Coordinates of C-alpha atoms and ligand atoms in Angstrom, one line a residue:
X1 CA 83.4 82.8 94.2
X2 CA 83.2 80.0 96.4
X3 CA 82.0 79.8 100.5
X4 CA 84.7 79.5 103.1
X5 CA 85.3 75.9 104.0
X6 CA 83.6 74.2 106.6
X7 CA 86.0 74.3 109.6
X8 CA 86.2 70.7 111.6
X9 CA 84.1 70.3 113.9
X10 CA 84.8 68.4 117.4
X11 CA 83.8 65.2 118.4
X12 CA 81.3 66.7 121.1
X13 CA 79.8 68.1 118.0
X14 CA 79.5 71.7 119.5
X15 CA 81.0 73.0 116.3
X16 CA 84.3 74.8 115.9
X17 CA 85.4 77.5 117.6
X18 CA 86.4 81.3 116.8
X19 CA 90.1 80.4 116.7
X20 CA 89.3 77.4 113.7
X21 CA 86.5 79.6 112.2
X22 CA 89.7 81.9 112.0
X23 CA 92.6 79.6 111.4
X24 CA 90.3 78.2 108.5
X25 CA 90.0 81.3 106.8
X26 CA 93.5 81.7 106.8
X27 CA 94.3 78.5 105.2
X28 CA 96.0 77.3 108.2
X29 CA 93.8 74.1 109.7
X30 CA 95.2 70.6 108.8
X31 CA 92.0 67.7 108.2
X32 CA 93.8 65.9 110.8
X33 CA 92.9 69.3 113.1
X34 CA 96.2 70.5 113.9
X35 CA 97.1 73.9 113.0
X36 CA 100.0 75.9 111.4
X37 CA 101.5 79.1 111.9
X38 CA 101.5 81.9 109.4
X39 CA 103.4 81.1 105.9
X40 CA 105.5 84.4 106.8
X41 CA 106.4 82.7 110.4
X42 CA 107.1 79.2 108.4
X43 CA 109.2 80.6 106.2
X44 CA 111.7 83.2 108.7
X45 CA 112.2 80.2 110.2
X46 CA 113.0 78.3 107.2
X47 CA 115.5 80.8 106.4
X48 CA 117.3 80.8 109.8
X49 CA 117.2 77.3 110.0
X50 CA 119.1 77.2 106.5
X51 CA 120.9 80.4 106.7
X52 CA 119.1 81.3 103.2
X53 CA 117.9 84.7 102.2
X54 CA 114.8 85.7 103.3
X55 CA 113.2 87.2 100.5
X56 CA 109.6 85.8 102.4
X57 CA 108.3 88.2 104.9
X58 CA 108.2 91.5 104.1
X59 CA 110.3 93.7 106.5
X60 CA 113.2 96.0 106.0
X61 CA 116.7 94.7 106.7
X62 CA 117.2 98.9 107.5
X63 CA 115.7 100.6 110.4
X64 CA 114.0 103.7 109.4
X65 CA 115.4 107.5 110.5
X66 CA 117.4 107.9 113.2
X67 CA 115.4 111.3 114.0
X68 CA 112.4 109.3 114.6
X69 CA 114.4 106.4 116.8
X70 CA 115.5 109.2 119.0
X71 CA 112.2 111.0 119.2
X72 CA 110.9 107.9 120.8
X73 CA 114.0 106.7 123.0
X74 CA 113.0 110.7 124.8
X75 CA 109.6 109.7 125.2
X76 CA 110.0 107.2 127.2
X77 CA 112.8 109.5 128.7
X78 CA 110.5 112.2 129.5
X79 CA 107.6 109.3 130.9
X80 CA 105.2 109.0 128.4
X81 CA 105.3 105.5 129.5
X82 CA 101.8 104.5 130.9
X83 CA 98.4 104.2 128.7
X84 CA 98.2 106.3 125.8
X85 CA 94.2 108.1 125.5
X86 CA 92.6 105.1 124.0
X87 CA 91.9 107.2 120.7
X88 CA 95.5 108.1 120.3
X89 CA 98.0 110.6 121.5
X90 CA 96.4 114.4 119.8
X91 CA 99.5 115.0 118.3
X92 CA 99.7 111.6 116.2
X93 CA 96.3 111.9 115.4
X94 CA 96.3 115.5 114.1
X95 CA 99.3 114.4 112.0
X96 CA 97.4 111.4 110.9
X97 CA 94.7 114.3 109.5
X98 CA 97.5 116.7 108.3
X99 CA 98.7 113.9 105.8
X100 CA 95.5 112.9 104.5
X101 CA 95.0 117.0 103.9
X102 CA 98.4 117.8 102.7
X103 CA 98.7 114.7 100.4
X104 CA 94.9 113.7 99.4
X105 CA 92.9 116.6 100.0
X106 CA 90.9 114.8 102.5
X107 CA 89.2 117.0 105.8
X108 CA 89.7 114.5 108.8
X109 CA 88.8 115.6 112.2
X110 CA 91.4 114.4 114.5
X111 CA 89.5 114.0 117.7
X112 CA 86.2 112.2 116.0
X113 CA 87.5 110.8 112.6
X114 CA 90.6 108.9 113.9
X115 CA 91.7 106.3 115.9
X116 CA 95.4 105.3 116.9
X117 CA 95.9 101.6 116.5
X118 CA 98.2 98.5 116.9
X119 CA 99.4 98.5 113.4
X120 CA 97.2 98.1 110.2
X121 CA 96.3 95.0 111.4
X122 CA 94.5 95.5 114.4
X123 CA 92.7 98.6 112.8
X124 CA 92.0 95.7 109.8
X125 CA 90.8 92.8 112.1
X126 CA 88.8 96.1 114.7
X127 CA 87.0 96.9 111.5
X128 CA 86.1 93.7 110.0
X129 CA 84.4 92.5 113.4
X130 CA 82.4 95.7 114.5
X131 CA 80.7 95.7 111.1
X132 CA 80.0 92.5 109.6
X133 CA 78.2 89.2 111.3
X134 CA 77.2 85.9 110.2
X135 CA 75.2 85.5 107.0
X136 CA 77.1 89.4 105.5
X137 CA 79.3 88.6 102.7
X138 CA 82.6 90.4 102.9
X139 CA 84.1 90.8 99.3
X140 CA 88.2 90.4 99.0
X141 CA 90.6 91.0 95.7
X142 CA 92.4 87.8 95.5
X143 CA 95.0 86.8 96.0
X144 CA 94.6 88.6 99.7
X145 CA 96.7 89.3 102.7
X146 CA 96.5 86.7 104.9
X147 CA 94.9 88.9 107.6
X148 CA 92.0 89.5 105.8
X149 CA 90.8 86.1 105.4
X150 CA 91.6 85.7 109.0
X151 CA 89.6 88.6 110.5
X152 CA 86.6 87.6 108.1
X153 CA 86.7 84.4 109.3
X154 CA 86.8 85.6 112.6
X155 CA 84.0 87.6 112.5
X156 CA 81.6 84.7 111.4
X157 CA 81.2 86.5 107.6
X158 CA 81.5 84.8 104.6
X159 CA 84.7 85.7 102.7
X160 CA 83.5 86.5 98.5
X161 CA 86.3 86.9 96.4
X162 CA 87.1 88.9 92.6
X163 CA 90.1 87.6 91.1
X164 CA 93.5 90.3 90.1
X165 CA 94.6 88.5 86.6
X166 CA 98.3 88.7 85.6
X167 CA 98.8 90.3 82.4
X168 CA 100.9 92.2 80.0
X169 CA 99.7 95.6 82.2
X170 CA 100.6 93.8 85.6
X171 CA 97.7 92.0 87.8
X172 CA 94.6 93.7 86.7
X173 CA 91.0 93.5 88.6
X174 CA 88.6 91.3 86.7
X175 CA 85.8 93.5 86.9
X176 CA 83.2 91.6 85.5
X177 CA 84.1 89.1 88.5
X178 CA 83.5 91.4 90.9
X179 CA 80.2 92.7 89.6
X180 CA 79.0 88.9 89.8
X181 CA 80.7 88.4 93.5
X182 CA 78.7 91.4 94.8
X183 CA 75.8 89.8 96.0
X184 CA 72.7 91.2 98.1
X185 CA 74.3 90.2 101.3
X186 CA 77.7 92.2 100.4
X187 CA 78.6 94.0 103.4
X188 CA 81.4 95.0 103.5
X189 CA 84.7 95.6 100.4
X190 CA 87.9 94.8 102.1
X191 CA 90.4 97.0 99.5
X192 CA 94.1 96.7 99.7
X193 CA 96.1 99.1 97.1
X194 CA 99.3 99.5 96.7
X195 CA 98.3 95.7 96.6
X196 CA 100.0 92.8 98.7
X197 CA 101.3 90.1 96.9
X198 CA 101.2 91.0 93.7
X199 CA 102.4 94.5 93.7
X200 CA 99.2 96.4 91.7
X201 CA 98.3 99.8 92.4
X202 CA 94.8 100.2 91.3
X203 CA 93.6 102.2 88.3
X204 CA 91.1 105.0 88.8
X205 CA 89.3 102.8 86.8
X206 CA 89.4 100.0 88.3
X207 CA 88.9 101.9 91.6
X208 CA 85.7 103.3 90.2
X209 CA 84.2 99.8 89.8
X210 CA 84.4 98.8 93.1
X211 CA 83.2 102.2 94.5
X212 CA 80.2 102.0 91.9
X213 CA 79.8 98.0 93.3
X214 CA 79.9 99.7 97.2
X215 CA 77.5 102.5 96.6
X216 CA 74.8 100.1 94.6
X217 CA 75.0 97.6 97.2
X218 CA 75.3 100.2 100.0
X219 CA 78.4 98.3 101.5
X220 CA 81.1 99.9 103.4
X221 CA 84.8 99.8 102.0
X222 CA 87.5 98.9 104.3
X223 CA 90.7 100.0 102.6
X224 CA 94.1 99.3 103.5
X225 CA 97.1 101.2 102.3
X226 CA 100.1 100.5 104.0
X227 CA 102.0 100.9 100.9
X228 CA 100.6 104.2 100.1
X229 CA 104.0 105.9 99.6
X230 CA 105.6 102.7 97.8
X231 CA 104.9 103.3 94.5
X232 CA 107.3 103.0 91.1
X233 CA 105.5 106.0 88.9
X234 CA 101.8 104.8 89.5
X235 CA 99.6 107.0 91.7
X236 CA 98.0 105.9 94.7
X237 CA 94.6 107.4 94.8
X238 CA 92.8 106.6 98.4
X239 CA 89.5 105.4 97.6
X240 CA 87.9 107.7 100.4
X241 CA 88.9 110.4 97.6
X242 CA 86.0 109.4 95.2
X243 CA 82.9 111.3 95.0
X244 CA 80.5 109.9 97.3
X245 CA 83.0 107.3 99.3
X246 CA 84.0 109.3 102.5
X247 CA 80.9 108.4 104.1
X248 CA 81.5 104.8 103.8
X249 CA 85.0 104.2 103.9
X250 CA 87.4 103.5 106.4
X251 CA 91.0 104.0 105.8
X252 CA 93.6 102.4 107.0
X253 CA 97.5 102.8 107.5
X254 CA 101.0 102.2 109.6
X255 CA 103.9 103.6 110.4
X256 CA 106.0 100.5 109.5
X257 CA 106.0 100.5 105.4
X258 CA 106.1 104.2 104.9
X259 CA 108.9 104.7 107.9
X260 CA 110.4 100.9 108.0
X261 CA 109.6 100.6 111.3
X262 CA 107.7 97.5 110.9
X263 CA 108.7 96.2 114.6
X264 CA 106.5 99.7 116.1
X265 CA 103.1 98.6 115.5
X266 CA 101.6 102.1 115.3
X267 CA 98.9 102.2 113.1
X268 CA 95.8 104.3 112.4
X269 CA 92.0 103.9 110.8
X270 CA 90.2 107.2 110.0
X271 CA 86.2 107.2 108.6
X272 CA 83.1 109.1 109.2
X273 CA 82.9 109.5 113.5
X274 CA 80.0 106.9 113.1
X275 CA 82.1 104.3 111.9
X276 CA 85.1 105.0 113.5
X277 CA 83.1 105.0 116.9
X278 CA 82.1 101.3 115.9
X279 CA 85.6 100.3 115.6
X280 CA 86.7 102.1 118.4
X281 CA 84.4 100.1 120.7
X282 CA 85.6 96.4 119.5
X283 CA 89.5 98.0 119.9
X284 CA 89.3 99.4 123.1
X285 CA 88.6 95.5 124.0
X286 CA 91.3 94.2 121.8
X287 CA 94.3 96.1 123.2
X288 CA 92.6 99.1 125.4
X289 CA 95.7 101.2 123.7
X290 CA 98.8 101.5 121.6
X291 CA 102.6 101.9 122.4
X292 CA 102.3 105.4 124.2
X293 CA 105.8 106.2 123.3
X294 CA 105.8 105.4 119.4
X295 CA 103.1 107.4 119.0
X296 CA 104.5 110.8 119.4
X297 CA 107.5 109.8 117.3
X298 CA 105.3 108.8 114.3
X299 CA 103.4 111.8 114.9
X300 CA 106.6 113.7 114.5
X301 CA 107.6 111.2 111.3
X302 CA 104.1 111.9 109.9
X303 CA 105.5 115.5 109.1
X304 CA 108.9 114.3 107.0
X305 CA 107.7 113.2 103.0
X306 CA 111.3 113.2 102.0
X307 CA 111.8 109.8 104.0
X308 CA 108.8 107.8 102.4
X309 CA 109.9 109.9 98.6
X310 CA 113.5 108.4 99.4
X311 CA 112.4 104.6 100.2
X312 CA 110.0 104.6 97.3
X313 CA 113.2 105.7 94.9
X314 CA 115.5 103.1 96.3
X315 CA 112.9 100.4 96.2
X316 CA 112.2 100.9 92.6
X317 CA 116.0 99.9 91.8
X318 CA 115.8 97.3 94.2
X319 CA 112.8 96.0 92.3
X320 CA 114.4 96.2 89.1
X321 CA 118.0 94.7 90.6
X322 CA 115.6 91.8 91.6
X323 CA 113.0 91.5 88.7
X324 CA 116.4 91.3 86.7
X325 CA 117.8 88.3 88.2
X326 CA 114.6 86.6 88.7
X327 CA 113.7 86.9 85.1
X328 CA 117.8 85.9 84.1
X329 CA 117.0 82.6 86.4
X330 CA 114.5 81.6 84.3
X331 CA 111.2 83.5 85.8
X332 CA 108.5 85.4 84.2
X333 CA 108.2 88.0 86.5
X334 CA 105.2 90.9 86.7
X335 CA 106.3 93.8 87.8
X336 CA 104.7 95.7 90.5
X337 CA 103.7 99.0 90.4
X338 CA 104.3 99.5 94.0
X339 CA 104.8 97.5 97.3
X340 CA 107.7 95.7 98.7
X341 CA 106.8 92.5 96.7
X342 CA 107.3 90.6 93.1
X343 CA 105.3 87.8 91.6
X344 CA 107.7 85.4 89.7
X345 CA 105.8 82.6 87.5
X346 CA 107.9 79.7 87.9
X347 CA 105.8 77.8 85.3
X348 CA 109.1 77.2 82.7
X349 CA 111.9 76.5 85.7
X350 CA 109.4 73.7 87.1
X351 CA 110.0 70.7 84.7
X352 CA 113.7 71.0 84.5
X353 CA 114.1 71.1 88.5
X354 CA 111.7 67.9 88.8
X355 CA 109.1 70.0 91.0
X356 CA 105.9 70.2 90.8
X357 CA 104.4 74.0 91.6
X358 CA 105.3 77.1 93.6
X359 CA 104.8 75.1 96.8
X360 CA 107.7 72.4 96.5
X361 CA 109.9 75.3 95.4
X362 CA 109.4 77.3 97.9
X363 CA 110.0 74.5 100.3
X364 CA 113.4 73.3 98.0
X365 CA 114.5 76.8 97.2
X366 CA 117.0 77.3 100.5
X367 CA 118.6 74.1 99.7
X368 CA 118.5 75.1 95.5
X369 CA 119.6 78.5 96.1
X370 CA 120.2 79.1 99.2
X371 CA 117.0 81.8 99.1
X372 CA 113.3 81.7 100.5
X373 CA 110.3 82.8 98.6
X374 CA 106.7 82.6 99.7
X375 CA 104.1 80.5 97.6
X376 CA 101.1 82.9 96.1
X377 CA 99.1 79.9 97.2
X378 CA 99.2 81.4 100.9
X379 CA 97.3 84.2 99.8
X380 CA 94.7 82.5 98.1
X381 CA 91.8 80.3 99.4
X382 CA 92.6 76.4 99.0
X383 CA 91.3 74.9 95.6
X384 CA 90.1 78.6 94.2
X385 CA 90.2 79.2 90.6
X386 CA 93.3 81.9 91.6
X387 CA 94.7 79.2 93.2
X388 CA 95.2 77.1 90.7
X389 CA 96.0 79.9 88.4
X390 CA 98.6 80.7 90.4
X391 CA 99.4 77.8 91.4
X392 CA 103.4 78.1 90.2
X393 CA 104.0 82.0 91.3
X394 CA 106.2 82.7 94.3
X395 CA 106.3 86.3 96.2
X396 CA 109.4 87.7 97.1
X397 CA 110.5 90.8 98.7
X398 CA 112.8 93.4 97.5
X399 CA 112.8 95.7 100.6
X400 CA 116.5 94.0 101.4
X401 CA 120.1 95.9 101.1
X402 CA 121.3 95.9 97.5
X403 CA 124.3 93.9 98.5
X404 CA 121.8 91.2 99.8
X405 CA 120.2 91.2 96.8
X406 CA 122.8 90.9 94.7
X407 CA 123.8 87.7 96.5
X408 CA 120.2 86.2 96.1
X409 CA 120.5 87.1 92.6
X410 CA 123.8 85.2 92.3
X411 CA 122.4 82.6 94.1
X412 CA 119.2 82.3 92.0
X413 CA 121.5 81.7 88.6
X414 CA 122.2 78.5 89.9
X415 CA 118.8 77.6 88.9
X416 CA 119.4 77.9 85.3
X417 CA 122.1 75.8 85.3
X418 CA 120.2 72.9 87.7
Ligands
PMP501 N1 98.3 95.1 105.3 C1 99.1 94.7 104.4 C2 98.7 94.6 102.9 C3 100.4 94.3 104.8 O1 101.3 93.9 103.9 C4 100.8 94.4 106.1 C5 102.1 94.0 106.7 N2 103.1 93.8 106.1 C6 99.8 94.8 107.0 C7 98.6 95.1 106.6 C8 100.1 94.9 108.5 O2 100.6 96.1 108.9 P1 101.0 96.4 110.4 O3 102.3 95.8 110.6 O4 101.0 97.9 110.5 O5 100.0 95.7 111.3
LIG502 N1 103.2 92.0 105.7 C1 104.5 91.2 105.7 C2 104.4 90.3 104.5 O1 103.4 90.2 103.8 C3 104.7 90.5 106.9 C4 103.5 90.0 107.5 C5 103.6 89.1 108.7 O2 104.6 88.5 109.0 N2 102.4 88.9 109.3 O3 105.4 89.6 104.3

């Protein structure tokens, strides 16, 4: 557990502001001051500039149903074309509380409980700054999604973090670590299971430790499950299911994992009305409202579990078409449990290709094997003990036609034999 670094501060000496609080958190603000864009923007453009596989950025090289495409192509047809309400459309958000019934058991009110949002990450960032402040501690897994960090950042908290360890089970919480990381001034649990990078869906167990951490230090737990439907055989259990954490979660999800329509940005947060109504009030000042004519179509896709069953059962052979090769190429590969995402240890391929940790082979790989990976160092704070443990892991994604993987497979071998 270490503090977020001190951002720069300007010669004026009026200290940084928001956007280097923010670009800090993320990892992305150079000493010289200069800042970079996101890893997953670095690295598309990587890939297009090498014509390389991009096995970076998570996003499906598939749309999602035609039904749904259609659905909203006649809502903007029909003229649902100017502001949506600034909750959400009724019919999305009494889907979004049919699904939480029909798959979790969980009673949502529609009209207090949820809000419609722009994506998970605006719901994620709308959260994290209507209910934390300077000096409140905001506790993370890590590695994190780069978001996180950012919108902690943002919000003037300081970012605590409890370490996922790879092992023989897959990336496990350290729960001992998080038991010391919860301090007095913890705030707030940012939770993300089906877990991005490393692919862990969270154990009951483990799920009950940070719930048990949440109610003794009366924090709230933010919890974001994209990936909810992406699971290989492991459960996803929402952590607003366990006795006594409704009335302080907030849970959040999007349309663009479950129904690969990542390009939509239709997400949704649903809590106790109290809560909500907090996040409400900083996201009405963010965007106002979201894509009017998505939202009826998700609501509509919200109804179909045979399209999230489906991608969940391809992307489990994709995941083991790609663990395969990685692990033929000379990888130690985890495998995930869910998610679009692998964690390959490139700790034995290192010496024999002259570099020196994930970070130089992500940057060589397009030129190596004509594929691009993303470093876990990009979801880890700079200098943390994760990030030197993980210091030679890359992520890649598997959420890619099977022919396209089979190529980055075949192009992968060629590492063996560098
Ligand atoms: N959370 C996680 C863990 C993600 O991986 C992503 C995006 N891939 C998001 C949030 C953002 O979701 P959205 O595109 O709906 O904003
Ligand atoms: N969530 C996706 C990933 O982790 C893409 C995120 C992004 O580009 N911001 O790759």
């Amino acid at each position: 557990m270490e503090d977020s670094p001190a951002p720069r501060t300007d010669p004026a000496g009026r200290g940084p502001d928001r956007w280097q609080h923010t670009a800090s958190a993320a990892g992305l603000l150079a000493d010289d001051g200069s800042v970079a864009v996101t890893i997953f923007a670095e690295m598309s453009a990587l890939a297009v500039r090498t014509g390389a596989i991009n096995l970076g950025q998570g996003f499906p090289d598939v749309d999602g149903p035609e039904y749904v495409k259609q659905a909203a192509v006649r809502a903007i047809e029909e003229g649902r074309n100017q502001y949506a309400p600034g909750d959400g459309v009724p019919e999305l958000r009494r889907a979004v509380a049919a699904h939480q019934k029909r798959h979790y058991g969980l009673d949502v009110d529609p009209d207090t409980e949820v809000l419609v949002t722009t994506g998970a990450t605006e719901a994620l960032t709308a959260s994290i700054l209507a209910l934390t402040r300077p000096g409140d501690e905001v506790l993370t897994l890590e590695p994190f999604y780069d978001s996180h960090a950012a919108a902690i950042g943002m919000s003037g908290a300081t970012h605590v973090t409890a370490p996922l360890v790879p092992g023989p089970d897959g990336f496990r919480l350290d729960v001992e670590a998080l038991r010391a990381a919860a301090s007095p001034r913890l705030r707030m649990i940012v939770l993300n299971s089906p877990h991005n990078p490393t692919g862990t869906v969270l154990t009951p167990g483990e799920l009950a430790a940070v719930a048990a951490v949440a109610r003794e230090r009366d924090a709230i737990v933010v919890t974001d499950e994209v990936y909810e439907h992406l699971t290989f055989g492991a459960e996803h259990v929402p952590m607003a299911t366990l006795p006594g954490m409704a009335e302080r979660t907030l849970t959040i999800s999007s349309s663009g994992k479950t129904f690969s329509f990542t390009g939509w940005k239709v997400g949704w947060v649903h809590g106790p009305a109290t809560l909500v109504t907090a996040v409400r009030t900083v996201k009405q000042f963010l965007t106002y409202t979201s894509g009017a004519p998505f939202q009826p179509a998700i609501a509509l896709a919200l109804d179909d579990d045979e399209t999230p069953r489906a991608l969940a059962a391809s992307l489990a052979e994709r995941r083991d078409l790609l663990c395969a090769g990685l692990e033929a190429a000379g990888f130690t590969v985890t495998r995930p449990a869910g998610t679009y995402f692998v964690m390959a240890d490139a700790t034995e391929l290192l010496p024999r290709l002259g570099l020196r940790d994930g970070v130089e082979l992500c940057r060589r790989l397009p030129e190596l094997a004509g594929v691009v990976a993303i470093p876990a160092t990009a979801f880890c704070r700079a200098g943390s003990p994760t990030a030197r443990a993980l210091a030679n892991h890359v992520r890649l994604t598997f959420v890619k036609r099977e022919d396209v993987l089979r190529e980055a497979v075949t192009r992968l071998a060629a590492l063996r034999q560098a």
